[in-house]
Amino acid sequence: MTEATFPITGDPDDDALLLDDPFALLLGMLLDQQVPMEWAFRSPSRLRERMEAAEPGSFSPAGLAALSEDRAVELFSEKPALHRYPKSMGKRAHAVAEMLVDEYDGVASAVWTTAADGSELYRRLRALPGYGEEKAKIFVALLAKRLDVRLDGWQKAAGAFGDDTPRSAADVGSADELTLVRQWKQAQKQRGKSKQE
């Protein structure tokens, strides 16, 4: 197995958190919409700093779920905000944390480590608050391509995001690949096409 790489934030420590903490990775993917990828995937590290300033070691599904929804929104809304839409994303992140506690005993990685195959993983991701069809497919591909989590049927579950085209965060394994993904997305947008086309 090759060493995992996911240099997407521009900061090695923030990138390392995404690889080391499955909850951070799930949150980064959750936030990856309507903001630059770097911003989205950097925000879990900022959230951890804010949570642990009040209570060391509290950055976890259980730690976030234990807060009120209003407090989660406050953490997302502090300057600089963790997303362009901090209120809605703070609520979604809180809801994801609650679901991880309720259904996976607070272990974020259990979403994939206990899934039987790629289709079950996709269904589990779709059930998470804020995870639509495309986001769930991208995360299936991200796990396979970046973390070598290749469940049976993962490519079918990932759809177009399972191919070799640099179309999403799943395809960022180097700084050059991040540039390629950004260029490809811009080209698709100019052609009026989606990331899945």
PDB file of N, CA and C in Angstrom, residues 5 15-16 23 34 37 49 56-57 64 75 81 85 98-99 101-102 109 127 134 137 145 147-148 166 169 174 189:
ATOM      1  N   THR A   5      -1.851  10.326   0.364  1.00  0.00           N
ATOM      2  CA  THR A   5      -1.558  11.737   0.138  1.00  0.00           C
ATOM      3  C   THR A   5      -2.859  12.464  -0.191  1.00  0.00           C
ATOM      4  N   ASP A  15      -3.704  19.169   6.128  1.00  0.00           N
ATOM      5  CA  ASP A  15      -3.815  17.969   5.286  1.00  0.00           C
ATOM      6  C   ASP A  15      -3.669  16.703   6.121  1.00  0.00           C
ATOM      7  N   ALA A  16      -2.736  16.719   7.051  1.00  0.00           N
ATOM      8  CA  ALA A  16      -2.485  15.538   7.886  1.00  0.00           C
ATOM      9  C   ALA A  16      -3.703  15.205   8.732  1.00  0.00           C
ATOM     10  N   PHE A  23     -13.334  11.830  11.077  1.00  0.00           N
ATOM     11  CA  PHE A  23     -14.374  12.831  11.298  1.00  0.00           C
ATOM     12  C   PHE A  23     -14.032  14.124  10.560  1.00  0.00           C
ATOM     13  N   GLN A  34     -19.753  25.319  -2.903  1.00  0.00           N
ATOM     14  CA  GLN A  34     -19.901  26.777  -2.977  1.00  0.00           C
ATOM     15  C   GLN A  34     -18.774  27.553  -2.286  1.00  0.00           C
ATOM     16  N   MET A  37     -12.107  24.407  -2.666  1.00  0.00           N
ATOM     17  CA  MET A  37     -11.793  23.154  -1.975  1.00  0.00           C
ATOM     18  C   MET A  37     -10.865  23.376  -0.792  1.00  0.00           C
ATOM     19  N   GLU A  49      -9.562  23.631  16.412  1.00  0.00           N
ATOM     20  CA  GLU A  49      -8.908  24.656  17.235  1.00  0.00           C
ATOM     21  C   GLU A  49      -9.923  25.365  18.123  1.00  0.00           C
ATOM     22  N   PRO A  56     -10.025  20.843  25.679  1.00  0.00           N
ATOM     23  CA  PRO A  56      -9.030  20.026  24.987  1.00  0.00           C
ATOM     24  C   PRO A  56      -9.541  18.603  24.732  1.00  0.00           C
ATOM     25  N   GLY A  57      -9.270  18.119  23.517  1.00  0.00           N
ATOM     26  CA  GLY A  57      -9.663  16.761  23.164  1.00  0.00           C
ATOM     27  C   GLY A  57     -11.120  16.605  22.787  1.00  0.00           C
ATOM     28  N   LEU A  64     -18.834  17.257  19.293  1.00  0.00           N
ATOM     29  CA  LEU A  64     -19.659  18.230  18.573  1.00  0.00           C
ATOM     30  C   LEU A  64     -21.139  17.983  18.841  1.00  0.00           C
ATOM     31  N   LEU A  75     -19.639  28.466  16.501  1.00  0.00           N
ATOM     32  CA  LEU A  75     -18.266  28.065  16.173  1.00  0.00           C
ATOM     33  C   LEU A  75     -17.980  28.231  14.684  1.00  0.00           C
ATOM     34  N   ALA A  81     -15.177  33.041   9.262  1.00  0.00           N
ATOM     35  CA  ALA A  81     -16.200  31.996   9.189  1.00  0.00           C
ATOM     36  C   ALA A  81     -15.636  30.747   8.510  1.00  0.00           C
ATOM     37  N   TYR A  85     -21.588  29.867   4.093  1.00  0.00           N
ATOM     38  CA  TYR A  85     -22.892  29.770   4.754  1.00  0.00           C
ATOM     39  C   TYR A  85     -22.703  29.083   6.106  1.00  0.00           C
ATOM     40  N   GLU A  98     -24.280  14.087  15.328  1.00  0.00           N
ATOM     41  CA  GLU A  98     -25.328  13.366  16.061  1.00  0.00           C
ATOM     42  C   GLU A  98     -25.605  12.006  15.430  1.00  0.00           C
ATOM     43  N   MET A  99     -25.638  11.956  14.113  1.00  0.00           N
ATOM     44  CA  MET A  99     -25.908  10.689  13.436  1.00  0.00           C
ATOM     45  C   MET A  99     -24.768   9.693  13.643  1.00  0.00           C
ATOM     46  N   VAL A 101     -22.875   9.545  16.233  1.00  0.00           N
ATOM     47  CA  VAL A 101     -23.009   9.058  17.611  1.00  0.00           C
ATOM     48  C   VAL A 101     -24.133   8.033  17.703  1.00  0.00           C
ATOM     49  N   ASP A 102     -25.270   8.349  17.097  1.00  0.00           N
ATOM     50  CA  ASP A 102     -26.451   7.497  17.226  1.00  0.00           C
ATOM     51  C   ASP A 102     -26.314   6.173  16.476  1.00  0.00           C
ATOM     52  N   SER A 109     -15.076   6.527  11.193  1.00  0.00           N
ATOM     53  CA  SER A 109     -14.559   5.575  10.205  1.00  0.00           C
ATOM     54  C   SER A 109     -15.444   4.344  10.064  1.00  0.00           C
ATOM     55  N   ALA A 127     -27.180   8.898   3.475  1.00  0.00           N
ATOM     56  CA  ALA A 127     -28.038   9.097   4.650  1.00  0.00           C
ATOM     57  C   ALA A 127     -27.510  10.198   5.569  1.00  0.00           C
ATOM     58  N   GLU A 134     -24.083  13.416  -5.493  1.00  0.00           N
ATOM     59  CA  GLU A 134     -22.736  13.674  -6.005  1.00  0.00           C
ATOM     60  C   GLU A 134     -21.696  13.643  -4.891  1.00  0.00           C
ATOM     61  N   LYS A 137     -20.908  10.085  -3.882  1.00  0.00           N
ATOM     62  CA  LYS A 137     -20.089   9.415  -4.900  1.00  0.00           C
ATOM     63  C   LYS A 137     -18.636   9.878  -4.819  1.00  0.00           C
ATOM     64  N   LYS A 145      -9.303   6.303  -3.709  1.00  0.00           N
ATOM     65  CA  LYS A 145      -8.124   6.861  -4.375  1.00  0.00           C
ATOM     66  C   LYS A 145      -7.094   7.433  -3.410  1.00  0.00           C
ATOM     67  N   LEU A 147      -7.190   6.987   0.299  1.00  0.00           N
ATOM     68  CA  LEU A 147      -6.926   6.187   1.499  1.00  0.00           C
ATOM     69  C   LEU A 147      -6.873   4.688   1.219  1.00  0.00           C
ATOM     70  N   ASP A 148      -7.003   4.312  -0.062  1.00  0.00           N
ATOM     71  CA  ASP A 148      -6.935   2.910  -0.465  1.00  0.00           C
ATOM     72  C   ASP A 148      -8.035   2.062   0.176  1.00  0.00           C
ATOM     73  N   PRO A 166      -9.444  14.032 -13.756  1.00  0.00           N
ATOM     74  CA  PRO A 166      -9.260  14.851 -12.536  1.00  0.00           C
ATOM     75  C   PRO A 166     -10.462  15.757 -12.286  1.00  0.00           C
ATOM     76  N   ALA A 169     -12.279  16.401  -5.620  1.00  0.00           N
ATOM     77  CA  ALA A 169     -11.309  16.313  -4.527  1.00  0.00           C
ATOM     78  C   ALA A 169     -10.679  14.927  -4.441  1.00  0.00           C
ATOM     79  N   SER A 174      -1.575  15.518  -5.319  1.00  0.00           N
ATOM     80  CA  SER A 174      -0.400  16.387  -5.378  1.00  0.00           C
ATOM     81  C   SER A 174      -0.869  17.800  -5.695  1.00  0.00           C
ATOM     82  N   LYS A 189     -17.456  23.953 -16.498  1.00  0.00           N
ATOM     83  CA  LYS A 189     -18.421  25.024 -16.229  1.00  0.00           C
ATOM     84  C   LYS A 189     -18.614  25.897 -17.463  1.00  0.00           C
TER      85      LYS A 189
END
